[in-house]
Amino acid sequence: MDKLLNDIAPASTTDVAEEKTVDTGTEIAPGAEAAPESDPVTLGGTAVSPGAAFGHAQMFAEGELEIPHFTIEKTQTRAEFTRLRAAVHTVDKEFGELIAELNREEDAPTEAIAFLELHRQLLNDDSIISETQDIIRERLINAEWALSLKLEDIRRSFEEIDDDYLADRIDDIAQVIERVQRVLSGRRRPADTVSRMMSESSVILVAEDFSPADILILKRRQDISITGLIIEKGAATSHSSILARSLEIPTLVNVSNACEVIQTDDVLLMDADKGIVIVNPQKDGMPQMSERIRKMNAVRLRQRKLKATHCVTADGCAVSLLANLALPEDAKEAMSNGADGVGLFRSEFLFMNRPNFPSEDEQFETYTRVVKAMRGKIVTIRTMDLGGDKLPSREALESIGEDPDKPIANPSLGRRAIRFSLSHTDVFLTQLRAILRAGATGRVRLLVPMLSWMTEADIVLSYVRRAQEELKDRGVKYAENIQIGGMVEVPSAALCLKQFLKRLDFVSVGTNDLIQYLLAVDREDPDVGYLYDPLHPAVLSMLYNCINTAHRAGKEISVCGEAAADPVFAFLLLGMGLRHFSMESARLLPIKEFMLAANAQDATALMRRIHRAHTIQDIRKHILEYFADHDELAAGFAASQVLCARPWQSFKDA
Ligand code: PEP
Ligand code: MG
């Protein structure tokens, strides 16, 4: 039986890394020593987003993508206009030179010339420049920042457009604007890189680390067309990894020595499913890789057809699949992946990468954009989960009297999420008013992160009432009966859930944090990543109890942590009675395909067996046995990460 179980276990990233990784640190692995420099080297990592990619490496340096934000004096507006016009002129000249160069080349692709000419036309659109100048004049801000606001403006007006071709032109405008911003801020890549990035879509970005702020910028950058992401540090459940997953490209984290071994322009063959990247691979591996990429594309195409299919298990159990969003722009992707609504809008990302906190009006506009984009489907807005690794800028922190340099011993146990909100009640009330106003425009629910005390829930309810009164006094429309939910992320909330549910309308379980706090394993720290196991009997039993408690109280419960997007774990949750799952949009269709083939009664029976098991080994054994007999679930099983072998699993106890 053991042999059978080993054979059917999905490829574990740990196993692969152990088997295949060449440690290129101080000790050179056997064979690599004598090899010429360009010989292939295989590095191992942890998959954050699945898939395979092939392309050239581009090293990423910290801060490369940031756009400076600063305010100016009224007397400096003219100088800012001049800077803007000079930058436009420089970019125009560059376009001219590139077009002339391409025209001289005999075999230059005509599409490339047409593309550059279109960009040149957009650049010379007077209205963009004059309206950006208006923003500089009115808001007294630098040209780079004003251009970002202008782009946001244009994006909003493009959302109304029904024609796909025209709607796609926003990407061209964004590329042009960002090119001007780069000239303005003096952060220009070498010309060869820029032109390669423009003409190819096969760049794999390699970085030592990415902060959530970096990935956010990357999400917004339209001119970088990347096919893969390799991060030397990082853990699978960090906020950076969650955001990276929403980029929908194969991503590996915890790739030891990546920045030492890989250099810009190296050819990389990346197999995120197996947790490996081959640097400068030999040609004979290519046909298999292109065959895999072809198969993956075929799977995507097949899953796309399920967009409008209701998610009902094979034995007739309806399941709702909701999307997790980080930015308002993500709503479009949620809709195109057939989301039943938004289960988690991580609003804190609106508060990052800027020198101030967003105003009530700005937030209202952003939230209503999501409501509108979701066309009548439910939108759950989580109040800002700031703190920990998700920090506002220095200037923003200083503006509310915080010392950005104050050392914090344990950021994830500190003043994070609702604790941050309740210590900055002006900022919190501003956000509540914006959410309540958005609630008058559609189906909005409010979700509170990291509750650990009932008193916190009571205080939040009183602030919601106060925000409603303030809006009433102002004569502004707002949601009078907004549903208020809480995140179950701290074990104390899970254990006292019955009491919390007397105050709350619904709950959403954040397994990313719940596992971190229950098992005392920092979700950001790869050194203890092997202990971060959703299959720990304590985690399963806590989830099971929460689901039962919520059902007995007649309240909705969903799971919005990453575990909900893992097919095998989602099956266990289904067996515990969960019917609402929220996840990154990219996971919605693969999970829907899996659920359509799954049997909820079987899942319940499996959970019963697991419930009687006391060790992680027994739990794994029950799962493996079940899936060995169910070919219809094989694809989901192969994509699952929860069964990856972990070093301690040979121990007797969990
Ligand atoms: C969670 O903790 O599971 C969750 C969804 O919140 P976040 O990942 O943003 O901390
Ligand atoms: Mg959380």
XYZ file of C-alpha atoms and ligand atoms in Angstrom:
665
model
C 0.000 0.000 0.000
C 2.801 2.423 0.881
C 4.315 1.987 -2.565
C 0.925 2.631 -4.182
C 0.444 5.747 -2.073
C 3.889 7.033 -3.049
C 3.184 6.404 -6.699
C -0.054 8.311 -6.743
C 1.036 11.261 -4.587
C 1.220 14.463 -6.615
C 4.671 15.814 -7.463
C 5.807 17.519 -4.313
C 7.781 20.694 -4.715
C 9.879 19.663 -1.737
C 10.631 16.279 -3.274
C 11.513 17.780 -6.590
C 13.694 20.403 -5.026
C 15.476 17.727 -3.011
C 15.967 15.436 -5.969
C 16.846 17.867 -8.636
C 18.136 21.067 -7.112
C 21.738 21.906 -7.815
C 22.947 23.802 -4.802
C 24.931 26.552 -6.400
C 25.866 28.181 -3.122
C 29.234 27.579 -1.524
C 29.317 23.935 -2.511
C 29.055 23.173 -6.177
C 27.013 20.100 -6.928
C 28.758 17.126 -8.515
C 28.936 17.552 -12.245
C 28.340 21.296 -12.207
C 31.967 21.927 -11.236
C 33.590 20.911 -14.473
C 30.748 22.092 -16.666
C 31.160 25.126 -18.922
C 29.327 28.261 -17.776
C 26.383 27.903 -20.120
C 25.580 24.338 -19.085
C 22.103 23.959 -17.686
C 21.633 24.407 -13.967
C 18.409 23.400 -12.253
C 17.105 25.378 -9.304
C 14.228 24.316 -7.093
C 11.523 26.423 -5.512
C 7.980 26.445 -4.218
C 5.168 26.886 -6.726
C 2.877 29.799 -6.007
C 1.147 29.842 -9.346
C 1.209 26.779 -11.618
C 2.209 26.397 -15.245
C 5.248 26.312 -17.460
C 7.131 29.178 -19.071
C 10.032 29.661 -21.390
C 11.840 32.941 -21.917
C 14.729 35.262 -21.199
C 15.603 36.328 -17.701
C 15.249 39.941 -16.671
C 16.676 40.804 -13.263
C 14.451 43.113 -11.276
C 15.927 45.697 -8.941
C 13.928 47.001 -6.001
C 12.111 50.259 -6.569
C 12.473 50.001 -10.351
C 8.778 50.344 -10.931
C 7.920 53.080 -8.517
C 6.670 56.429 -9.639
C 7.658 59.339 -7.386
C 4.790 61.203 -5.713
C 5.310 64.684 -4.282
C 3.459 67.923 -3.911
C 4.674 71.213 -5.368
C 4.264 74.898 -4.605
C 1.970 76.969 -6.811
C 5.025 78.782 -8.145
C 6.445 75.467 -9.393
C 3.554 74.561 -11.687
C 5.179 76.145 -14.762
C 8.402 74.242 -14.150
C 6.383 71.015 -13.851
C 4.600 71.767 -17.159
C 7.988 72.254 -18.814
C 9.289 68.975 -17.375
C 6.194 67.207 -18.695
C 6.489 68.687 -22.183
C 10.227 67.970 -22.346
C 9.595 64.323 -21.405
C 6.881 64.018 -24.053
C 9.291 65.507 -26.580
C 12.026 62.998 -25.605
C 9.674 60.039 -25.960
C 8.409 61.386 -29.274
C 11.988 61.600 -30.524
C 12.651 58.042 -29.358
C 9.586 56.785 -31.214
C 10.756 58.652 -34.327
C 14.192 57.037 -34.119
C 12.780 53.551 -33.543
C 10.379 53.902 -36.484
C 13.181 55.160 -38.751
C 15.394 52.269 -37.630
C 12.682 49.702 -38.336
C 11.968 51.266 -41.732
C 15.635 50.794 -42.633
C 15.484 47.083 -41.740
C 14.327 44.982 -44.649
C 12.529 42.306 -42.659
C 11.153 44.539 -39.929
C 7.633 43.413 -38.959
C 5.053 45.893 -40.232
C 3.002 45.320 -37.037
C 5.887 46.708 -34.971
C 5.994 49.894 -37.053
C 2.212 50.300 -36.923
C 2.320 49.727 -33.171
C 4.966 52.416 -32.658
C 3.082 54.834 -34.898
C -0.094 54.301 -32.907
C 1.802 54.996 -29.699
C 3.311 58.118 -31.215
C -0.142 59.372 -32.151
C -1.427 58.736 -28.636
C 1.580 60.538 -27.209
C 0.810 63.599 -29.257
C -2.837 63.714 -28.244
C -3.058 67.266 -26.922
C -5.921 66.531 -24.573
C -3.873 64.088 -22.478
C -1.136 66.664 -21.978
C -3.414 69.619 -21.323
C -5.627 67.639 -18.926
C -2.554 66.396 -17.064
C -1.453 70.001 -16.752
C -4.879 70.812 -15.299
C -4.352 68.105 -12.662
C -0.908 69.508 -11.806
C -2.400 72.991 -11.474
C -5.425 71.935 -9.407
C -3.822 69.379 -7.095
C -0.318 70.847 -6.973
C 1.420 67.534 -7.550
C 4.353 66.370 -9.664
C 3.915 65.464 -13.315
C 4.524 61.699 -12.847
C 1.752 61.513 -10.251
C -0.592 63.667 -12.325
C -0.046 61.319 -15.269
C -1.018 58.341 -13.086
C -4.244 60.107 -12.101
C -4.945 60.968 -15.710
C -4.451 57.334 -16.649
C -6.906 56.276 -13.917
C -9.371 58.772 -15.361
C -8.997 57.410 -18.861
C -9.286 53.847 -17.551
C -12.623 54.724 -15.958
C -14.005 56.191 -19.146
C -12.822 53.106 -21.067
C -14.747 50.803 -18.733
C -17.950 52.068 -20.312
C -16.845 50.958 -23.781
C -18.452 47.780 -25.078
C -16.250 47.318 -28.146
C -13.410 44.918 -27.200
C -10.921 46.351 -29.684
C -11.435 49.907 -28.499
C -11.472 48.840 -24.855
C -8.074 47.179 -25.346
C -6.576 50.494 -26.513
C -6.351 51.516 -22.848
C -3.283 49.268 -22.647
C -1.580 51.276 -25.374
C -2.367 54.549 -23.645
C -1.004 53.139 -20.387
C 2.235 52.072 -22.056
C 2.745 55.505 -23.554
C 1.989 57.310 -20.302
C 4.269 55.045 -18.336
C 7.069 55.600 -20.835
C 6.763 59.340 -20.270
C 6.729 58.760 -16.511
C 9.948 56.785 -16.745
C 11.677 59.555 -18.659
C 10.387 62.077 -16.130
C 11.644 60.153 -13.150
C 14.932 59.303 -14.827
C 14.355 55.594 -14.387
C 14.903 54.286 -17.860
C 15.891 50.821 -18.751
C 18.652 50.288 -21.312
C 17.179 50.766 -24.793
C 17.670 47.141 -25.776
C 15.589 45.905 -22.852
C 12.799 48.335 -23.567
C 12.506 47.358 -27.183
C 12.688 43.676 -26.324
C 9.981 44.026 -23.728
C 7.840 45.826 -26.241
C 8.226 43.295 -28.989
C 8.311 40.010 -27.084
C 6.191 38.458 -24.461
C 8.732 36.010 -23.148
C 10.398 37.750 -20.253
C 10.748 35.928 -16.943
C 11.335 38.361 -14.127
C 13.846 37.296 -11.470
C 14.060 39.099 -8.137
C 15.556 38.613 -4.734
C 12.286 39.599 -3.149
C 9.076 41.377 -3.972
C 7.076 43.397 -1.506
C 3.281 43.468 -1.936
C 3.807 47.084 -3.058
C 6.167 45.938 -5.862
C 3.695 43.371 -7.150
C 0.908 45.920 -7.065
C 2.945 48.204 -9.281
C 3.741 45.279 -11.516
C 0.045 44.462 -11.771
C -0.605 47.989 -12.946
C 2.299 48.201 -15.394
C 1.022 47.442 -18.856
C 4.285 47.650 -20.747
C 5.957 44.704 -19.045
C 4.734 41.546 -20.574
C 6.079 38.819 -18.340
C 5.521 35.095 -18.671
C 7.011 33.963 -15.386
C 8.200 35.156 -12.021
C 11.066 33.744 -9.967
C 11.595 35.006 -6.443
C 14.629 34.002 -4.415
C 13.002 34.603 -1.042
C 9.331 34.464 -0.145
C 6.822 31.970 1.205
C 3.800 30.537 -0.581
C 1.200 32.219 1.638
C 2.794 35.664 1.936
C 0.761 38.600 0.674
C 3.285 39.069 -2.153
C 2.694 35.494 -3.284
C -1.078 35.926 -3.147
C -0.808 39.017 -5.307
C 1.665 37.287 -7.629
C -0.884 34.498 -8.089
C -3.392 37.042 -9.333
C -0.968 37.934 -12.146
C -1.884 34.505 -13.549
C 1.630 33.575 -14.615
C 3.766 30.663 -13.425
C 5.531 31.785 -10.245
C 8.127 30.190 -8.002
C 9.228 31.520 -4.627
C 11.996 30.414 -2.279
C 14.345 29.687 -5.199
C 17.722 29.536 -3.453
C 20.561 31.423 -5.150
C 18.364 32.548 -8.056
C 19.939 36.004 -8.187
C 23.452 34.601 -8.050
C 22.995 31.946 -10.710
C 20.655 33.696 -13.142
C 21.708 36.698 -15.187
C 19.710 38.988 -17.421
C 19.230 37.376 -20.832
C 19.844 33.820 -19.659
C 17.369 31.441 -21.227
C 15.035 30.002 -18.600
C 12.754 27.007 -18.763
C 10.423 27.095 -15.858
C 8.129 24.320 -14.684
C 6.224 25.721 -11.744
C 4.163 22.531 -11.350
C 7.343 20.602 -10.635
C 8.875 23.479 -8.701
C 11.939 23.813 -10.943
C 13.607 26.275 -13.259
C 16.335 25.241 -15.692
C 18.845 27.963 -16.503
C 20.165 27.792 -20.084
C 18.485 24.453 -20.854
C 19.659 22.125 -23.573
C 17.665 22.178 -26.767
C 16.436 18.595 -26.462
C 14.192 19.534 -23.508
C 12.306 22.113 -25.585
C 9.871 19.915 -27.529
C 8.499 18.375 -24.299
C 8.119 21.827 -22.797
C 6.280 23.255 -25.775
C 4.021 20.184 -25.702
C 3.257 20.882 -22.005
C 2.549 24.532 -22.703
C 0.229 23.475 -25.540
C -1.616 21.055 -23.224
C -1.972 23.691 -20.534
C -3.451 26.104 -23.031
C -5.916 23.414 -24.143
C -6.989 22.917 -20.500
C -7.491 26.663 -20.101
C -9.603 26.760 -23.231
C -11.728 23.843 -21.972
C -12.245 25.533 -18.613
C -13.164 28.854 -20.222
C -16.276 27.147 -21.593
C -17.508 26.623 -18.015
C -17.751 30.337 -17.358
C -21.541 30.464 -17.419
C -22.131 26.955 -15.982
C -23.629 26.859 -12.491
C -21.305 25.246 -10.009
C -23.190 22.160 -8.836
C -21.444 18.990 -7.670
C -22.056 15.675 -9.458
C -24.620 14.764 -6.764
C -26.481 18.053 -7.063
C -25.034 20.249 -4.347
C -24.878 23.955 -5.300
C -21.633 25.732 -4.494
C -20.917 29.423 -4.854
C -17.520 30.478 -6.121
C -16.550 34.038 -5.314
C -13.495 36.078 -6.222
C -10.773 37.640 -4.103
C -9.750 41.054 -5.476
C -6.821 43.286 -4.672
C -7.509 46.151 -7.064
C -10.708 47.470 -8.645
C -9.315 46.515 -12.066
C -9.413 42.845 -10.958
C -13.234 42.872 -11.107
C -13.082 42.505 -14.880
C -11.068 39.307 -14.541
C -13.459 38.013 -11.856
C -16.372 38.486 -14.256
C -14.575 36.849 -17.146
C -13.884 33.835 -14.927
C -17.558 33.533 -14.039
C -17.331 34.642 -10.379
C -20.609 34.535 -8.438
C -19.553 37.730 -6.709
C -16.673 39.162 -4.717
C -16.027 37.299 -1.480
C -13.079 39.451 -0.484
C -12.004 42.844 -1.752
C -8.702 43.526 0.006
C -9.217 47.285 0.295
C -5.881 47.907 2.020
C -4.073 47.943 -1.314
C -5.783 51.256 -2.082
C -3.908 52.688 0.872
C -0.436 51.702 -0.290
C 2.101 53.295 -2.666
C 0.850 56.816 -2.047
C 1.827 59.687 0.241
C -1.626 60.165 1.780
C -4.758 58.232 2.664
C -7.501 58.112 0.024
C -10.377 60.507 0.649
C -13.979 59.360 1.186
C -14.891 60.430 -2.356
C -11.962 58.638 -3.930
C -12.764 55.448 -2.025
C -16.455 55.740 -2.844
C -15.596 56.041 -6.517
C -13.301 53.011 -6.344
C -15.816 50.818 -4.521
C -18.631 51.798 -6.863
C -16.414 50.911 -9.816
C -16.191 47.378 -8.437
C -19.936 47.266 -7.696
C -20.697 48.397 -11.223
C -18.224 46.002 -12.817
C -19.773 43.086 -10.889
C -23.198 43.854 -12.407
C -25.534 43.155 -9.494
C -23.454 40.406 -7.877
C -22.505 40.649 -4.242
C -19.355 42.619 -3.378
C -17.743 42.022 0.015
C -15.427 44.878 0.940
C -12.971 44.142 3.688
C -11.989 47.184 5.718
C -8.279 47.966 5.490
C -6.050 45.139 6.690
C -3.052 47.420 7.121
C -0.023 46.620 9.258
C 2.200 43.554 9.194
C 3.772 43.519 5.740
C 1.096 45.774 4.217
C 2.232 49.239 5.179
C 1.178 52.661 3.983
C 4.038 54.928 2.846
C 6.239 56.837 5.300
C 4.502 60.104 4.399
C 1.053 58.604 4.920
C 2.053 57.134 8.290
C 3.552 60.447 9.374
C 0.359 62.233 8.337
C -1.558 60.285 11.012
C 1.099 60.757 13.679
C 2.795 57.352 13.325
C 6.571 57.015 13.486
C 7.485 54.924 10.426
C 10.848 54.008 11.977
C 9.444 52.663 15.215
C 10.622 49.057 15.519
C 7.847 46.480 15.762
C 8.897 43.170 17.263
C 6.178 40.950 15.753
C 4.339 42.849 13.019
C 1.748 40.136 12.420
C 0.894 40.056 16.129
C 0.924 43.833 16.386
C -1.369 46.690 15.477
C -2.639 45.121 12.287
C -6.040 45.109 10.526
C -8.948 46.082 12.820
C -6.454 47.021 15.535
C -4.910 49.590 13.179
C -8.370 50.857 12.164
C -9.512 51.280 15.755
C -6.392 53.243 16.625
C -6.965 55.619 13.678
C -10.681 56.100 13.854
C -10.761 59.114 11.500
C -9.265 57.016 8.739
C -11.612 54.153 9.674
C -14.734 56.328 9.700
C -13.769 57.775 6.325
C -13.566 54.250 4.934
C -16.849 53.183 6.548
C -18.660 56.182 5.059
C -17.250 55.378 1.613
C -18.333 51.716 1.879
C -21.794 52.676 3.145
C -22.224 55.105 0.264
C -21.142 52.428 -2.210
C -23.700 50.175 -0.513
C -26.449 52.480 -1.743
C -25.401 51.746 -5.337
C -25.508 47.931 -5.212
C -25.130 44.765 -3.174
C -22.281 45.574 -0.829
C -21.299 43.776 2.380
C -18.735 44.937 4.895
C -16.123 42.542 6.253
C -13.894 43.201 9.260
C -10.423 41.616 9.353
C -8.681 39.942 12.283
C -11.309 40.150 14.977
C -10.060 38.582 18.194
C -12.321 40.166 20.851
C -16.091 40.486 20.914
C -15.616 44.061 22.109
C -13.932 44.830 18.782
C -17.046 43.653 16.945
C -19.211 45.835 19.227
C -17.011 48.876 18.649
C -17.075 48.323 14.885
C -20.884 48.169 14.951
C -21.018 51.433 16.868
C -18.665 53.083 14.340
C -20.835 51.857 11.481
C -23.869 53.462 13.172
C -21.906 56.669 13.677
C -20.807 56.736 10.030
C -24.457 56.205 8.995
C -25.576 59.113 11.170
C -22.902 61.370 9.710
C -24.062 60.534 6.192
C -27.685 61.036 7.162
C -26.839 64.486 8.542
C -25.102 65.318 5.287
C -28.152 64.157 3.320
C -26.085 61.631 1.386
C -27.463 58.251 0.252
C -26.069 55.232 2.119
C -26.872 51.591 2.851
C -29.145 51.530 5.882
C -29.048 47.774 6.378
C -25.619 46.775 5.278
C -24.583 43.221 6.148
C -21.591 43.190 8.469
C -19.325 40.182 8.611
C -16.118 39.269 10.351
C -13.048 37.362 9.308
C -12.162 34.337 11.348
C -8.399 34.541 11.322
C -7.516 34.377 14.992
C -8.179 31.174 16.969
C -9.982 33.151 19.696
C -12.606 34.231 17.145
C -12.959 30.643 15.909
C -13.414 29.342 19.449
C -15.946 32.046 20.375
C -17.662 32.035 17.003
C -21.128 31.397 18.448
C -20.900 34.653 20.401
C -19.461 36.588 17.448
C -22.334 35.372 15.295
C -24.815 37.043 17.633
C -23.335 40.332 16.431
C -22.368 39.500 12.855
C -24.428 38.670 9.756
C -21.845 36.369 8.169
C -18.267 35.206 8.563
C -15.400 34.444 6.234
C -12.549 32.228 7.336
C -9.089 33.515 6.442
C -7.133 30.288 6.551
C -3.877 32.054 5.620
C -3.803 33.771 8.962
C -5.803 31.225 10.926
C -3.179 28.555 10.192
C -0.373 31.011 10.986
C -1.865 31.899 14.374
C -3.117 28.437 15.271
C 0.163 26.664 14.500
C 2.409 29.593 15.497
C 4.088 29.549 12.067
C 4.955 32.878 10.447
C 3.338 32.710 7.011
C 6.071 34.962 5.593
C 9.006 32.922 6.844
C 10.222 30.194 4.465
C 12.379 28.684 7.232
C 9.262 27.403 8.971
C 7.213 26.904 5.819
C 7.373 23.120 6.262
C 5.312 23.477 9.450
C 2.587 25.474 7.745
C 0.226 22.612 6.988
C -3.497 23.046 6.368
C -3.949 19.312 7.018
C -2.894 19.604 10.654
C -5.674 17.912 12.654
C -6.094 21.082 14.739
C -6.730 23.150 11.593
C -9.236 20.639 10.209
C -11.070 20.375 13.484
C -11.204 24.152 13.936
C -12.602 24.625 10.430
C -15.150 21.856 10.920
C -16.353 23.403 14.173
C -16.605 26.876 12.632
C -18.669 25.597 9.702
C -21.018 23.710 12.016
C -21.360 26.627 14.409
C -22.246 29.018 11.592
C -24.775 26.593 10.111
C -26.418 26.060 13.501
C -26.672 29.840 13.876
C -28.207 30.054 10.379
C -25.437 32.387 9.192
C -23.397 32.255 6.003
C -19.816 31.083 6.267
C -17.225 31.135 3.498
C -13.507 30.409 3.295
C -11.410 33.008 1.504
C -7.867 31.868 2.363
C -5.653 30.205 -0.223
C -6.630 26.730 1.011
C -10.105 27.213 -0.531
C -8.475 27.298 -3.976
C -6.668 23.984 -3.572
C -8.813 21.217 -5.122
C -8.134 18.560 -2.486
C -8.592 20.974 0.388
C -11.722 22.416 -1.215
C -13.042 18.836 -1.350
C -12.445 18.456 2.392
C -14.212 21.768 3.019
C -17.100 20.567 0.877
C -17.223 17.475 3.073
C -17.370 19.691 6.157
C -20.477 21.304 4.678
C -18.926 24.479 3.243
C -20.840 25.912 0.280
C -19.164 29.307 -0.242
C -15.587 29.507 -1.470
C -13.661 32.667 -2.338
C -10.381 32.682 -4.249
C -8.157 34.439 -6.803
C -10.045 34.770 -10.085
C -7.535 32.581 -11.899
C -8.516 29.628 -9.678
C -12.287 29.910 -10.189
C -12.631 27.852 -13.359
C -10.215 25.046 -12.372
C -12.079 24.712 -9.046
C -15.441 24.823 -10.822
C -14.356 22.033 -13.177
C -13.242 20.003 -10.158
C -16.475 20.616 -8.212
C -18.635 19.621 -11.179
C -16.991 16.183 -11.086
C -16.928 15.893 -7.284
C -19.471 14.149 -5.113
C -20.417 16.023 -1.917
C -21.661 12.898 -0.139
C -18.330 11.187 -0.761
C -16.589 14.276 0.594
C -18.688 14.055 3.774
C -17.850 10.371 4.178
C -14.152 11.096 3.650
C -14.290 13.859 6.245
C -15.867 11.446 8.705
C -12.954 9.058 8.244
C -10.476 11.924 8.568
C -12.206 13.102 11.707
C -11.472 9.787 13.369
C -7.806 9.910 12.329
C -5.349 11.271 14.843
C -2.152 11.710 12.897
C -1.213 13.580 9.775
C -0.058 10.274 8.249
C -3.523 8.753 8.668
C -5.192 11.861 7.307
C -2.975 11.773 4.210
C -3.587 8.050 3.812
C -7.387 8.483 3.774
C -7.126 11.276 1.216
C -4.735 9.367 -1.031
C -6.874 6.239 -0.891
C -9.981 8.145 -1.874
C -8.384 9.939 -4.811
C -6.658 6.743 -6.033
C -10.137 5.376 -6.745
C -11.523 8.489 -8.435
C -10.102 9.109 -11.870
C -12.678 11.815 -12.573
C -10.880 13.983 -9.986
C -7.360 13.154 -11.159
C -6.591 16.535 -12.740
C -7.544 18.461 -9.599
C -5.677 15.974 -7.463
C -2.512 16.429 -9.526
C -2.749 20.208 -9.176
C -3.209 20.082 -5.415
C -0.403 21.287 -3.189
C -1.717 20.296 0.226
C -0.388 16.773 0.029
C 3.208 17.804 -0.639
C 5.433 15.677 1.541
C 6.894 17.662 4.412
C 10.083 16.722 6.236
C 8.463 15.819 9.556
C 5.875 13.542 8.059
C 7.962 10.496 8.809
C 7.526 11.318 12.518
C 4.940 9.425 14.482
C 2.876 12.383 15.681
C 1.304 15.222 13.779
C -6.453 35.140 5.156
O -5.818 35.448 6.155
O -6.714 33.953 4.843
C -6.957 36.184 4.247
C -7.776 35.912 3.258
O -6.487 37.445 4.438
P -5.028 37.912 3.947
O -4.407 36.807 3.147
O -5.217 39.147 3.151
O -4.305 38.153 5.234
Mg -5.663 37.514 6.711
